[in-house]
Amino acid sequence: KAGVTQTPRYLIKTRGQQVTLSCSPISGHRSVSWYQQTPGQGLQFLFEYFSETQRNKGNFPGRFSGRQFSNSRSEMNVSTLELGDSALYLCASSLDPQGKGEKLFFGSGTQLSVL
Amino acid sequence: GESVGLHLPTLSVQEGDNSIINCAYSNSASDYFIWYKQESGKGPQFIIDIRSNMDKRQGQRVTVLLNKTVKHLSLQIAATQPGDSAVYFCAERGGATNKLIFGTGTLLAVQP
């Protein structure tokens, strides 16, 4: 069974631009979560989608948004990029029908650099 | 606020020794805990999890211990190998949103 796939692997953008990241979960997984990882900060929860609905949301500004499609694939968008948005963005999927945040399976991430 | 912290940011061990990575959590209501391993350039990889109704759980070469009295979690790795070198994260689930809250990580360096 294929793992979580994230594209692209690397992105370089400039301040003020917007970016869209893509995530394909493990087959059969309907929950997709997004995390931001920066050096020394650990993983910060962005949001979680289940069956095309946002089920949980972290403490990030409205510039960060996401969506999930009927095939469970998910995208996240960051508008008006700031230098501080430079990070590794990780997507994780799980079976998790009850939204209990258990046993997430992570992709390799998209490394975003904002110049 | 909610937080999960680590006692040691870096742990250096000799190949073949046992490793113990510690984690403190602050939310006494947390009912689920999980350990991840992250190698350079890769996403976090699930190692082992434990629910709050247990105090010990074993996997292949790994054991997780949970002490709810002092809100402490540890990951023990037996016969540590060079391939175990990575950053290890603990995470807890607690609070109203049920989302996982991750610690900042411990770097495990295995010396040959």
PDB file of C-alpha atoms in Angstrom:
ATOM      1  CA  LYS A   1       0.000   0.000   0.000  1.00  0.00           C
ATOM      2  CA  ALA A   2       1.443   3.367  -0.990  1.00  0.00           C
ATOM      3  CA  GLY A   3       2.179   5.878   1.758  1.00  0.00           C
ATOM      4  CA  VAL A   4       1.185   9.488   2.046  1.00  0.00           C
ATOM      5  CA  THR A   5       2.368  11.432  -0.990  1.00  0.00           C
ATOM      6  CA  GLN A   6       3.070  15.140  -0.910  1.00  0.00           C
ATOM      7  CA  THR A   7       3.889  17.346  -3.873  1.00  0.00           C
ATOM      8  CA  PRO A   8       5.936  19.260  -4.621  1.00  0.00           C
ATOM      9  CA  ARG A   9       8.903  18.229  -2.497  1.00  0.00           C
ATOM     10  CA  TYR A  10      10.494  21.691  -2.589  1.00  0.00           C
ATOM     11  CA  LEU A  11       9.134  25.152  -3.324  1.00  0.00           C
ATOM     12  CA  ILE A  12      10.734  28.581  -3.455  1.00  0.00           C
ATOM     13  CA  LYS A  13       8.471  31.595  -3.401  1.00  0.00           C
ATOM     14  CA  THR A  14       8.788  35.300  -2.729  1.00  0.00           C
ATOM     15  CA  ARG A  15       6.971  37.386  -0.187  1.00  0.00           C
ATOM     16  CA  GLY A  16       3.428  38.271  -1.134  1.00  0.00           C
ATOM     17  CA  GLN A  17       2.927  35.277  -3.406  1.00  0.00           C
ATOM     18  CA  GLN A  18       0.570  32.453  -2.709  1.00  0.00           C
ATOM     19  CA  VAL A  19       1.231  28.719  -2.749  1.00  0.00           C
ATOM     20  CA  THR A  20      -0.760  25.504  -2.966  1.00  0.00           C
ATOM     21  CA  LEU A  21       0.507  22.211  -1.571  1.00  0.00           C
ATOM     22  CA  SER A  22      -0.964  18.836  -2.357  1.00  0.00           C
ATOM     23  CA  CYS A  23      -1.391  15.666  -0.350  1.00  0.00           C
ATOM     24  CA  SER A  24      -2.630  12.213  -1.313  1.00  0.00           C
ATOM     25  CA  PRO A  25      -3.445  10.089   1.740  1.00  0.00           C
ATOM     26  CA  ILE A  26      -3.014   6.373   2.167  1.00  0.00           C
ATOM     27  CA  SER A  27      -5.734   4.520   0.321  1.00  0.00           C
ATOM     28  CA  GLY A  28      -8.777   4.164   2.562  1.00  0.00           C
ATOM     29  CA  HIS A  29      -7.772   6.945   4.928  1.00  0.00           C
ATOM     30  CA  ARG A  30     -10.371   9.678   5.077  1.00  0.00           C
ATOM     31  CA  SER A  31      -8.734  11.947   7.629  1.00  0.00           C
ATOM     32  CA  VAL A  32      -6.001  14.329   6.478  1.00  0.00           C
ATOM     33  CA  SER A  33      -4.146  16.649   8.828  1.00  0.00           C
ATOM     34  CA  TRP A  34      -1.631  19.353   8.048  1.00  0.00           C
ATOM     35  CA  TYR A  35       1.290  20.422  10.238  1.00  0.00           C
ATOM     36  CA  GLN A  36       3.928  23.105   9.983  1.00  0.00           C
ATOM     37  CA  GLN A  37       7.411  22.186  11.176  1.00  0.00           C
ATOM     38  CA  THR A  38      10.137  24.756  11.801  1.00  0.00           C
ATOM     39  CA  PRO A  39      13.554  24.281  13.473  1.00  0.00           C
ATOM     40  CA  GLY A  40      13.164  24.131  17.217  1.00  0.00           C
ATOM     41  CA  GLN A  41       9.364  24.436  17.095  1.00  0.00           C
ATOM     42  CA  GLY A  42       8.302  20.860  16.685  1.00  0.00           C
ATOM     43  CA  LEU A  43       5.130  20.279  14.748  1.00  0.00           C
ATOM     44  CA  GLN A  44       2.359  22.851  14.863  1.00  0.00           C
ATOM     45  CA  PHE A  45      -1.126  21.707  13.934  1.00  0.00           C
ATOM     46  CA  LEU A  46      -2.761  23.611  11.094  1.00  0.00           C
ATOM     47  CA  PHE A  47      -6.031  21.813  10.397  1.00  0.00           C
ATOM     48  CA  GLU A  48      -7.675  18.472   9.859  1.00  0.00           C
ATOM     49  CA  TYR A  49     -10.182  17.380   7.240  1.00  0.00           C
ATOM     50  CA  PHE A  50     -12.480  14.410   7.205  1.00  0.00           C
ATOM     51  CA  SER A  51     -14.937  13.611   4.422  1.00  0.00           C
ATOM     52  CA  GLU A  52     -14.381  17.007   2.794  1.00  0.00           C
ATOM     53  CA  THR A  53     -15.157  18.906   6.024  1.00  0.00           C
ATOM     54  CA  GLN A  54     -12.727  20.756   8.248  1.00  0.00           C
ATOM     55  CA  ARG A  55     -13.033  19.018  11.586  1.00  0.00           C
ATOM     56  CA  ASN A  56     -10.285  20.717  13.611  1.00  0.00           C
ATOM     57  CA  LYS A  57      -8.302  23.905  13.232  1.00  0.00           C
ATOM     58  CA  GLY A  58      -5.102  25.155  14.839  1.00  0.00           C
ATOM     59  CA  ASN A  59      -4.055  28.680  15.746  1.00  0.00           C
ATOM     60  CA  PHE A  60      -2.876  29.959  12.393  1.00  0.00           C
ATOM     61  CA  PRO A  61      -4.025  33.125  10.592  1.00  0.00           C
ATOM     62  CA  GLY A  62      -6.648  33.027   7.895  1.00  0.00           C
ATOM     63  CA  ARG A  63      -3.927  33.154   5.217  1.00  0.00           C
ATOM     64  CA  PHE A  64      -3.643  29.418   5.785  1.00  0.00           C
ATOM     65  CA  SER A  65      -6.505  27.452   4.331  1.00  0.00           C
ATOM     66  CA  GLY A  66      -7.194  23.986   3.092  1.00  0.00           C
ATOM     67  CA  ARG A  67      -9.688  21.732   1.470  1.00  0.00           C
ATOM     68  CA  GLN A  68     -10.342  18.077   0.877  1.00  0.00           C
ATOM     69  CA  PHE A  69     -11.785  16.450  -2.182  1.00  0.00           C
ATOM     70  CA  SER A  70     -14.184  13.555  -2.494  1.00  0.00           C
ATOM     71  CA  ASN A  71     -11.286  11.147  -3.094  1.00  0.00           C
ATOM     72  CA  SER A  72      -9.758  12.306   0.237  1.00  0.00           C
ATOM     73  CA  ARG A  73      -6.896  14.122  -1.457  1.00  0.00           C
ATOM     74  CA  SER A  74      -6.197  17.440   0.223  1.00  0.00           C
ATOM     75  CA  GLU A  75      -4.641  20.758  -0.612  1.00  0.00           C
ATOM     76  CA  MET A  76      -3.493  23.572   1.584  1.00  0.00           C
ATOM     77  CA  ASN A  77      -3.053  27.143   0.446  1.00  0.00           C
ATOM     78  CA  VAL A  78      -1.046  29.950   1.939  1.00  0.00           C
ATOM     79  CA  SER A  79      -1.765  33.409   0.611  1.00  0.00           C
ATOM     80  CA  THR A  80       0.329  36.578   0.910  1.00  0.00           C
ATOM     81  CA  LEU A  81       3.422  34.655   1.921  1.00  0.00           C
ATOM     82  CA  GLU A  82       5.656  36.003   4.673  1.00  0.00           C
ATOM     83  CA  LEU A  83       9.271  35.145   5.423  1.00  0.00           C
ATOM     84  CA  GLY A  84       8.144  33.383   8.585  1.00  0.00           C
ATOM     85  CA  ASP A  85       6.106  30.935   6.534  1.00  0.00           C
ATOM     86  CA  SER A  86       9.306  29.185   5.487  1.00  0.00           C
ATOM     87  CA  ALA A  87       8.915  25.695   6.922  1.00  0.00           C
ATOM     88  CA  LEU A  88       8.418  22.037   6.233  1.00  0.00           C
ATOM     89  CA  TYR A  89       4.718  21.404   5.696  1.00  0.00           C
ATOM     90  CA  LEU A  90       3.688  17.899   6.605  1.00  0.00           C
ATOM     91  CA  CYS A  91       0.543  16.087   5.698  1.00  0.00           C
ATOM     92  CA  ALA A  92      -0.661  13.101   7.679  1.00  0.00           C
ATOM     93  CA  SER A  93      -3.496  10.695   7.079  1.00  0.00           C
ATOM     94  CA  SER A  94      -5.326   8.279   9.328  1.00  0.00           C
ATOM     95  CA  LEU A  95      -8.414   6.099   9.430  1.00  0.00           C
ATOM     96  CA  ASP A  96      -9.719   8.034  12.446  1.00  0.00           C
ATOM     97  CA  PRO A  97     -13.463   8.101  11.828  1.00  0.00           C
ATOM     98  CA  GLN A  98     -14.080   9.662  15.235  1.00  0.00           C
ATOM     99  CA  GLY A  99     -11.472  12.380  14.974  1.00  0.00           C
ATOM    100  CA  LYS A 100      -9.465  11.146  17.923  1.00  0.00           C
ATOM    101  CA  GLY A 101      -6.111  12.148  16.461  1.00  0.00           C
ATOM    102  CA  GLU A 102      -4.635   8.689  16.665  1.00  0.00           C
ATOM    103  CA  LYS A 103      -1.822   7.064  14.740  1.00  0.00           C
ATOM    104  CA  LEU A 104      -1.134   9.576  12.025  1.00  0.00           C
ATOM    105  CA  PHE A 105       0.930   8.470   9.038  1.00  0.00           C
ATOM    106  CA  PHE A 106       3.040  11.291   7.659  1.00  0.00           C
ATOM    107  CA  GLY A 107       4.299  12.112   4.213  1.00  0.00           C
ATOM    108  CA  SER A 108       7.813  13.403   3.565  1.00  0.00           C
ATOM    109  CA  GLY A 109       6.630  16.975   3.474  1.00  0.00           C
ATOM    110  CA  THR A 110       6.961  20.007   1.242  1.00  0.00           C
ATOM    111  CA  GLN A 111       9.881  22.267   2.090  1.00  0.00           C
ATOM    112  CA  LEU A 112       8.748  25.838   1.452  1.00  0.00           C
ATOM    113  CA  SER A 113      11.265  28.652   1.319  1.00  0.00           C
ATOM    114  CA  VAL A 114      10.007  32.231   1.188  1.00  0.00           C
ATOM    115  CA  LEU A 115      12.529  34.787  -0.038  1.00  0.00           C
TER     116      LEU A 115
ATOM    117  CA  GLY B   1      -1.534  26.287  27.970  1.00  0.00           C
ATOM    118  CA  GLU B   2      -1.050  22.801  26.674  1.00  0.00           C
ATOM    119  CA  SER B   3       2.535  21.687  26.237  1.00  0.00           C
ATOM    120  CA  VAL B   4       4.622  18.623  25.842  1.00  0.00           C
ATOM    121  CA  GLY B   5       8.308  18.997  26.611  1.00  0.00           C
ATOM    122  CA  LEU B   6      11.448  16.933  26.547  1.00  0.00           C
ATOM    123  CA  HIS B   7      14.063  16.694  29.308  1.00  0.00           C
ATOM    124  CA  LEU B   8      17.037  16.268  26.976  1.00  0.00           C
ATOM    125  CA  PRO B   9      17.326  17.912  23.599  1.00  0.00           C
ATOM    126  CA  THR B  10      20.257  15.675  22.561  1.00  0.00           C
ATOM    127  CA  LEU B  11      21.087  12.143  23.607  1.00  0.00           C
ATOM    128  CA  SER B  12      24.328  10.445  22.578  1.00  0.00           C
ATOM    129  CA  VAL B  13      24.679   6.678  23.068  1.00  0.00           C
ATOM    130  CA  GLN B  14      27.056   3.947  22.027  1.00  0.00           C
ATOM    131  CA  GLU B  15      25.950   1.383  19.507  1.00  0.00           C
ATOM    132  CA  GLY B  16      24.541  -1.632  21.314  1.00  0.00           C
ATOM    133  CA  ASP B  17      23.564   0.288  24.435  1.00  0.00           C
ATOM    134  CA  ASN B  18      19.973   0.899  25.482  1.00  0.00           C
ATOM    135  CA  SER B  19      18.532   4.384  24.947  1.00  0.00           C
ATOM    136  CA  ILE B  20      15.945   6.143  27.049  1.00  0.00           C
ATOM    137  CA  ILE B  21      14.229   9.240  25.715  1.00  0.00           C
ATOM    138  CA  ASN B  22      12.093  11.156  28.171  1.00  0.00           C
ATOM    139  CA  CYS B  23       9.082  13.375  27.760  1.00  0.00           C
ATOM    140  CA  ALA B  24       7.016  15.401  30.228  1.00  0.00           C
ATOM    141  CA  TYR B  25       3.447  16.398  29.533  1.00  0.00           C
ATOM    142  CA  SER B  26       1.347  18.994  31.250  1.00  0.00           C
ATOM    143  CA  ASN B  27      -2.261  17.974  30.633  1.00  0.00           C
ATOM    144  CA  SER B  28      -3.354  15.462  33.230  1.00  0.00           C
ATOM    145  CA  ALA B  29      -6.465  14.793  31.121  1.00  0.00           C
ATOM    146  CA  SER B  30      -4.441  13.499  28.160  1.00  0.00           C
ATOM    147  CA  ASP B  31      -5.515   9.970  27.388  1.00  0.00           C
ATOM    148  CA  TYR B  32      -3.337   8.947  24.457  1.00  0.00           C
ATOM    149  CA  PHE B  33       0.363   9.258  23.768  1.00  0.00           C
ATOM    150  CA  ILE B  34       2.485   8.468  20.759  1.00  0.00           C
ATOM    151  CA  TRP B  35       6.136   8.412  19.741  1.00  0.00           C
ATOM    152  CA  TYR B  36       7.468   9.301  16.327  1.00  0.00           C
ATOM    153  CA  LYS B  37      10.914   9.030  14.762  1.00  0.00           C
ATOM    154  CA  GLN B  38      12.012  11.533  12.150  1.00  0.00           C
ATOM    155  CA  GLU B  39      15.088  10.971  10.040  1.00  0.00           C
ATOM    156  CA  SER B  40      16.709  13.762   8.102  1.00  0.00           C
ATOM    157  CA  GLY B  41      14.709  14.668   5.015  1.00  0.00           C
ATOM    158  CA  LYS B  42      11.785  12.446   5.918  1.00  0.00           C
ATOM    159  CA  GLY B  43       8.453  12.837   7.609  1.00  0.00           C
ATOM    160  CA  PRO B  44       7.804  11.494  11.120  1.00  0.00           C
ATOM    161  CA  GLN B  45       7.426   7.737  11.303  1.00  0.00           C
ATOM    162  CA  PHE B  46       5.109   6.082  13.835  1.00  0.00           C
ATOM    163  CA  ILE B  47       6.964   4.036  16.461  1.00  0.00           C
ATOM    164  CA  ILE B  48       4.548   3.126  19.227  1.00  0.00           C
ATOM    165  CA  ASP B  49       1.529   4.472  21.067  1.00  0.00           C
ATOM    166  CA  ILE B  50      -0.047   3.953  24.465  1.00  0.00           C
ATOM    167  CA  ARG B  51      -3.366   4.791  26.082  1.00  0.00           C
ATOM    168  CA  SER B  52      -3.671   6.231  29.543  1.00  0.00           C
ATOM    169  CA  ASN B  53      -5.210   3.035  30.923  1.00  0.00           C
ATOM    170  CA  MET B  54      -1.848   1.317  30.427  1.00  0.00           C
ATOM    171  CA  ASP B  55       1.537   2.007  31.981  1.00  0.00           C
ATOM    172  CA  LYS B  56       3.716  -0.024  29.642  1.00  0.00           C
ATOM    173  CA  ARG B  57       3.623  -1.217  26.076  1.00  0.00           C
ATOM    174  CA  GLN B  58       6.257  -3.091  24.113  1.00  0.00           C
ATOM    175  CA  GLY B  59       7.058  -3.235  20.447  1.00  0.00           C
ATOM    176  CA  GLN B  60       9.969  -4.525  18.469  1.00  0.00           C
ATOM    177  CA  ARG B  61      13.063  -3.330  20.403  1.00  0.00           C
ATOM    178  CA  VAL B  62      11.044  -0.443  21.839  1.00  0.00           C
ATOM    179  CA  THR B  63       9.097   0.013  25.058  1.00  0.00           C
ATOM    180  CA  VAL B  64       6.990   2.973  26.080  1.00  0.00           C
ATOM    181  CA  LEU B  65       6.423   3.673  29.762  1.00  0.00           C
ATOM    182  CA  LEU B  66       3.743   5.988  31.072  1.00  0.00           C
ATOM    183  CA  ASN B  67       3.755   7.401  34.575  1.00  0.00           C
ATOM    184  CA  LYS B  68       0.568   9.364  35.041  1.00  0.00           C
ATOM    185  CA  THR B  69       1.395  10.305  38.605  1.00  0.00           C
ATOM    186  CA  VAL B  70       4.259  12.529  37.505  1.00  0.00           C
ATOM    187  CA  LYS B  71       3.014  13.053  33.944  1.00  0.00           C
ATOM    188  CA  HIS B  72       6.032  11.449  32.375  1.00  0.00           C
ATOM    189  CA  LEU B  73       6.474   9.372  29.252  1.00  0.00           C
ATOM    190  CA  SER B  74       9.590   7.539  28.122  1.00  0.00           C
ATOM    191  CA  LEU B  75      10.723   5.596  25.096  1.00  0.00           C
ATOM    192  CA  GLN B  76      13.247   2.840  25.606  1.00  0.00           C
ATOM    193  CA  ILE B  77      15.175   1.487  22.639  1.00  0.00           C
ATOM    194  CA  ALA B  78      17.046  -1.758  23.208  1.00  0.00           C
ATOM    195  CA  ALA B  79      20.417  -2.457  21.572  1.00  0.00           C
ATOM    196  CA  THR B  80      20.534   0.909  19.836  1.00  0.00           C
ATOM    197  CA  GLN B  81      21.751   0.800  16.249  1.00  0.00           C
ATOM    198  CA  PRO B  82      23.167   3.493  13.950  1.00  0.00           C
ATOM    199  CA  GLY B  83      19.874   3.407  12.047  1.00  0.00           C
ATOM    200  CA  ASP B  84      18.130   4.609  15.191  1.00  0.00           C
ATOM    201  CA  SER B  85      19.853   7.985  14.869  1.00  0.00           C
ATOM    202  CA  ALA B  86      17.046  10.481  14.373  1.00  0.00           C
ATOM    203  CA  VAL B  87      14.888  13.047  16.131  1.00  0.00           C
ATOM    204  CA  TYR B  88      12.255  11.496  18.365  1.00  0.00           C
ATOM    205  CA  PHE B  89       9.000  13.274  19.135  1.00  0.00           C
ATOM    206  CA  CYS B  90       6.443  12.489  21.764  1.00  0.00           C
ATOM    207  CA  ALA B  91       2.889  13.693  21.385  1.00  0.00           C
ATOM    208  CA  GLU B  92      -0.181  13.710  23.583  1.00  0.00           C
ATOM    209  CA  ARG B  93      -3.855  13.881  22.858  1.00  0.00           C
ATOM    210  CA  GLY B  94      -5.906  15.854  25.280  1.00  0.00           C
ATOM    211  CA  GLY B  95      -8.230  18.777  25.548  1.00  0.00           C
ATOM    212  CA  ALA B  96     -11.425  19.563  23.759  1.00  0.00           C
ATOM    213  CA  THR B  97     -10.184  19.280  20.197  1.00  0.00           C
ATOM    214  CA  ASN B  98      -8.655  15.806  20.405  1.00  0.00           C
ATOM    215  CA  LYS B  99      -5.722  16.871  18.262  1.00  0.00           C
ATOM    216  CA  LEU B 100      -2.190  15.628  18.868  1.00  0.00           C
ATOM    217  CA  ILE B 101       0.210  18.078  20.490  1.00  0.00           C
ATOM    218  CA  PHE B 102       3.861  17.406  19.720  1.00  0.00           C
ATOM    219  CA  GLY B 103       6.949  18.113  21.766  1.00  0.00           C
ATOM    220  CA  THR B 104       9.985  19.837  20.283  1.00  0.00           C
ATOM    221  CA  GLY B 105      11.947  16.611  19.828  1.00  0.00           C
ATOM    222  CA  THR B 106      15.087  14.868  21.105  1.00  0.00           C
ATOM    223  CA  LEU B 107      18.021  14.154  18.827  1.00  0.00           C
ATOM    224  CA  LEU B 108      19.373  10.648  19.342  1.00  0.00           C
ATOM    225  CA  ALA B 109      22.957  10.257  18.118  1.00  0.00           C
ATOM    226  CA  VAL B 110      24.318   6.719  18.021  1.00  0.00           C
ATOM    227  CA  GLN B 111      28.083   6.476  18.171  1.00  0.00           C
ATOM    228  CA  PRO B 112      29.683   3.439  16.458  1.00  0.00           C
TER     229      PRO B 112
END
